[in-house]
Short mmCIF file of C-alpha atoms in Angstrom, two decimals:
data_model
loop_
_atom_site.label_atom_id
_atom_site.label_comp_id
_atom_site.label_asym_id
_atom_site.label_seq_id
_atom_site.Cartn_x
_atom_site.Cartn_y
_atom_site.Cartn_z
CA MET A 1 -2.19 46.32 3.29
CA ARG A 2 -2.22 47.63 6.85
CA LEU A 3 -2.97 45.81 10.08
CA ASN A 4 -6.38 47.47 10.39
CA GLU A 5 -7.33 46.25 6.88
CA VAL A 6 -6.60 42.54 7.46
CA ASN A 7 -10.22 41.56 8.13
CA SER A 8 -11.84 43.87 5.59
CA GLY A 9 -14.24 42.04 3.29
CA ILE A 10 -14.62 39.04 5.62
CA GLN A 11 -18.24 38.36 6.59
CA LYS A 12 -18.74 36.56 9.87
CA HIS A 13 -22.41 35.75 9.22
CA LYS A 14 -23.06 35.29 5.51
CA LYS A 15 -26.67 35.91 4.49
CA SER A 16 -28.47 32.86 3.11
CA ARG A 17 -29.66 33.02 -0.50
CA ARG A 18 -33.39 33.83 -0.66
CA ILE A 19 -34.78 31.60 -3.40
CA GLY A 20 -38.22 31.81 -5.02
CA ARG A 21 -38.50 35.58 -4.55
CA GLY A 22 -39.35 36.76 -8.05
CA PRO A 23 -37.70 36.88 -11.47
CA GLY A 24 -35.32 39.72 -10.55
CA SER A 25 -33.48 37.54 -8.04
CA GLY A 26 -32.26 35.08 -10.66
CA ARG A 27 -33.68 32.21 -8.60
CA GLY A 28 -37.40 32.95 -8.77
CA LYS A 29 -40.37 30.83 -9.92
CA THR A 30 -38.99 27.26 -9.73
CA ALA A 31 -36.26 28.32 -7.26
CA GLY A 32 -33.44 26.53 -9.09
CA ARG A 33 -35.21 23.14 -9.07
CA GLY A 34 -36.11 23.05 -12.77
CA GLY A 35 -39.54 21.97 -14.01
CA LYS A 36 -41.87 19.36 -12.54
CA GLY A 37 -40.91 15.92 -11.35
CA GLN A 38 -39.68 14.15 -8.24
CA SER A 39 -36.61 16.37 -7.82
CA ALA A 40 -38.81 19.51 -7.79
CA ARG A 41 -40.81 18.31 -4.76
CA ALA A 42 -40.15 19.04 -1.11
CA GLY A 43 -38.35 16.31 0.83
CA TYR A 44 -36.64 14.84 -2.24
CA SER A 45 -33.18 13.33 -1.78
CA ALA A 46 -31.50 10.95 -4.22
CA LEU A 47 -29.03 8.24 -3.31
CA PRO A 48 -25.48 9.30 -4.21
CA ILE A 49 -25.15 6.21 -6.46
CA TYR A 50 -28.48 6.72 -8.25
CA GLN A 51 -28.11 6.72 -12.05
CA GLY A 52 -31.63 7.39 -13.29
CA GLY A 53 -32.93 3.81 -13.10
CA THR A 54 -29.86 2.15 -14.64
CA MET A 55 -28.22 -0.43 -12.39
CA PRO A 56 -25.56 1.64 -10.59
CA LEU A 57 -21.89 1.02 -11.34
CA VAL A 58 -21.15 0.09 -7.73
CA ARG A 59 -23.72 -2.71 -7.98
CA ARG A 60 -22.59 -3.89 -11.43
CA VAL A 61 -18.92 -4.35 -10.49
CA PRO A 62 -18.35 -7.62 -8.61
CA LYS A 63 -17.09 -7.66 -5.05
CA ARG A 64 -13.51 -8.89 -4.84
CA GLY A 65 -11.01 -9.61 -2.09
CA PHE A 66 -10.90 -8.30 1.44
CA THR A 67 -8.74 -6.06 3.66
CA ASN A 68 -6.73 -7.85 6.31
CA ARG A 69 -7.06 -5.69 9.44
CA PHE A 70 -4.18 -7.48 11.11
CA ALA A 71 -1.65 -7.13 8.26
CA LEU A 72 1.58 -5.35 9.15
CA GLN A 73 2.35 -2.01 7.49
CA ILE A 74 5.74 -2.39 5.80
CA GLY A 75 7.89 0.69 5.17
CA THR A 76 10.30 0.35 2.24
CA VAL A 77 13.62 1.96 1.32
CA ASN A 78 15.77 1.14 -1.72
CA VAL A 79 19.57 0.80 -1.61
CA SER A 80 19.78 3.61 -4.20
CA ASP A 81 18.22 5.94 -1.58
CA LEU A 82 20.87 4.89 0.94
CA GLU A 83 23.58 5.61 -1.65
CA GLY A 84 22.41 9.20 -2.06
CA LYS A 85 21.75 10.15 1.57
CA PHE A 86 24.46 8.39 3.62
CA ALA A 87 28.26 8.74 3.78
CA VAL A 88 30.78 5.85 3.86
CA GLY A 89 30.78 3.94 7.17
CA GLU A 90 27.65 5.65 8.45
CA GLU A 91 25.05 3.72 10.44
CA VAL A 92 21.62 3.29 8.85
CA ASN A 93 18.83 2.61 11.34
CA LEU A 94 15.17 3.53 11.84
CA GLN A 95 15.98 6.88 13.45
CA THR A 96 18.58 8.01 10.88
CA LEU A 97 16.23 7.08 8.00
CA ARG A 98 13.47 9.19 9.58
CA ASP A 99 15.86 12.09 10.22
CA LYS A 100 16.99 12.12 6.57
CA GLY A 101 13.38 11.98 5.33
CA LEU A 102 13.58 8.58 3.61
CA VAL A 103 10.64 7.16 5.59
CA LYS A 104 7.89 9.63 6.46
CA HIS A 105 4.81 7.52 7.13
CA ARG A 106 3.89 5.15 9.98
CA TYR A 107 4.97 1.50 9.63
CA ASP A 108 5.27 -1.65 11.75
CA GLU A 109 8.36 -3.09 10.06
CA LEU A 110 10.97 -1.64 7.71
CA LYS A 111 12.21 -3.50 4.63
CA ILE A 112 15.30 -2.61 2.59
CA LEU A 113 14.82 -3.33 -1.13
CA GLY A 114 17.53 -3.88 -3.73
CA ASN A 115 16.58 -1.37 -6.43
CA GLY A 116 19.63 0.63 -7.59
CA GLU A 117 23.35 0.38 -6.89
CA LEU A 118 25.31 0.72 -3.65
CA THR A 119 29.04 1.51 -3.59
CA LYS A 120 29.41 2.75 0.01
CA SER A 121 30.12 0.54 3.02
CA LEU A 122 27.18 1.03 5.43
CA LYS A 123 25.97 -0.59 8.66
CA VAL A 124 22.30 -1.20 7.89
CA SER A 125 19.71 -2.21 10.52
CA ALA A 126 16.14 -3.08 9.53
CA HIS A 127 13.43 -5.68 10.17
CA ARG A 128 13.59 -7.22 6.68
CA PHE A 129 15.92 -7.29 3.69
CA SER A 130 15.30 -8.50 0.16
CA GLY A 131 17.83 -11.00 -1.16
CA SER A 132 19.31 -8.56 -3.68
CA ALA A 133 19.55 -5.77 -1.06
CA ARG A 134 21.43 -8.05 1.33
CA GLU A 135 23.84 -9.06 -1.46
CA LYS A 136 24.48 -5.45 -2.56
CA ILE A 137 25.10 -4.19 1.00
CA GLU A 138 27.52 -7.02 1.78
CA ALA A 139 29.25 -6.73 -1.63
CA ALA A 140 29.93 -3.04 -0.89
CA GLY A 141 31.62 -4.06 2.38
CA GLY A 142 28.70 -3.17 4.66
CA THR A 143 26.96 -5.13 7.39
CA VAL A 144 23.33 -6.23 7.67
CA THR A 145 21.57 -6.38 11.06
CA VAL A 146 18.06 -7.86 11.26
CA LEU A 147 15.99 -6.18 13.97
CA PRO A 148 13.37 -8.18 15.89
CA GLY A 149 9.94 -7.19 14.63
CA ARG A 150 6.38 -7.75 15.78
CA ARG A 151 6.10 -10.72 13.45
CA SER A 152 9.27 -12.56 14.47
CA ALA A 153 8.28 -12.86 18.15
CA ALA A 154 5.11 -14.78 17.29
CA VAL A 155 6.77 -17.00 14.65
CA GLU A 156 9.70 -18.18 16.78
CA ALA A 157 9.08 -21.50 18.52
CA PRO A 158 10.17 -21.87 22.16
CA SER A 159 13.44 -23.77 22.51
CA ASP A 160 13.47 -26.83 24.82
CA ALA A 161 17.26 -27.32 24.83
#
């Protein structure tokens, strides 16, 4: 392929299909709408959930639950992931986790979970830790630092000491 052939075969303005123009066109007579009936008439449009008169599935299945718009998005990382990506004595924080590709999506708080084994001593900083993750990090000789999150500021009561 040469530079002058890059756009060959690309149509900027594609011609619309001319329906109902005789049997030779392949879409003559009924113009692709089949025989008689409601769907053959002009102006017909069916609901996307319509199932031919049967009660639609979306109306048969009961409504359940709700979505909490104010719930925090929690990012999760397992200790087994830390074992594979970090060296002994390295610091694990939000930025290093993102740099190593362990957390790729948006989140409000980060939680370290205890799935897997950890043998390296690491300095881990996150908003939340599961009980087993905290035990495994400290058993390996590492330290756990709980970061202040959006939730903890609202939960803490003011001290009157």
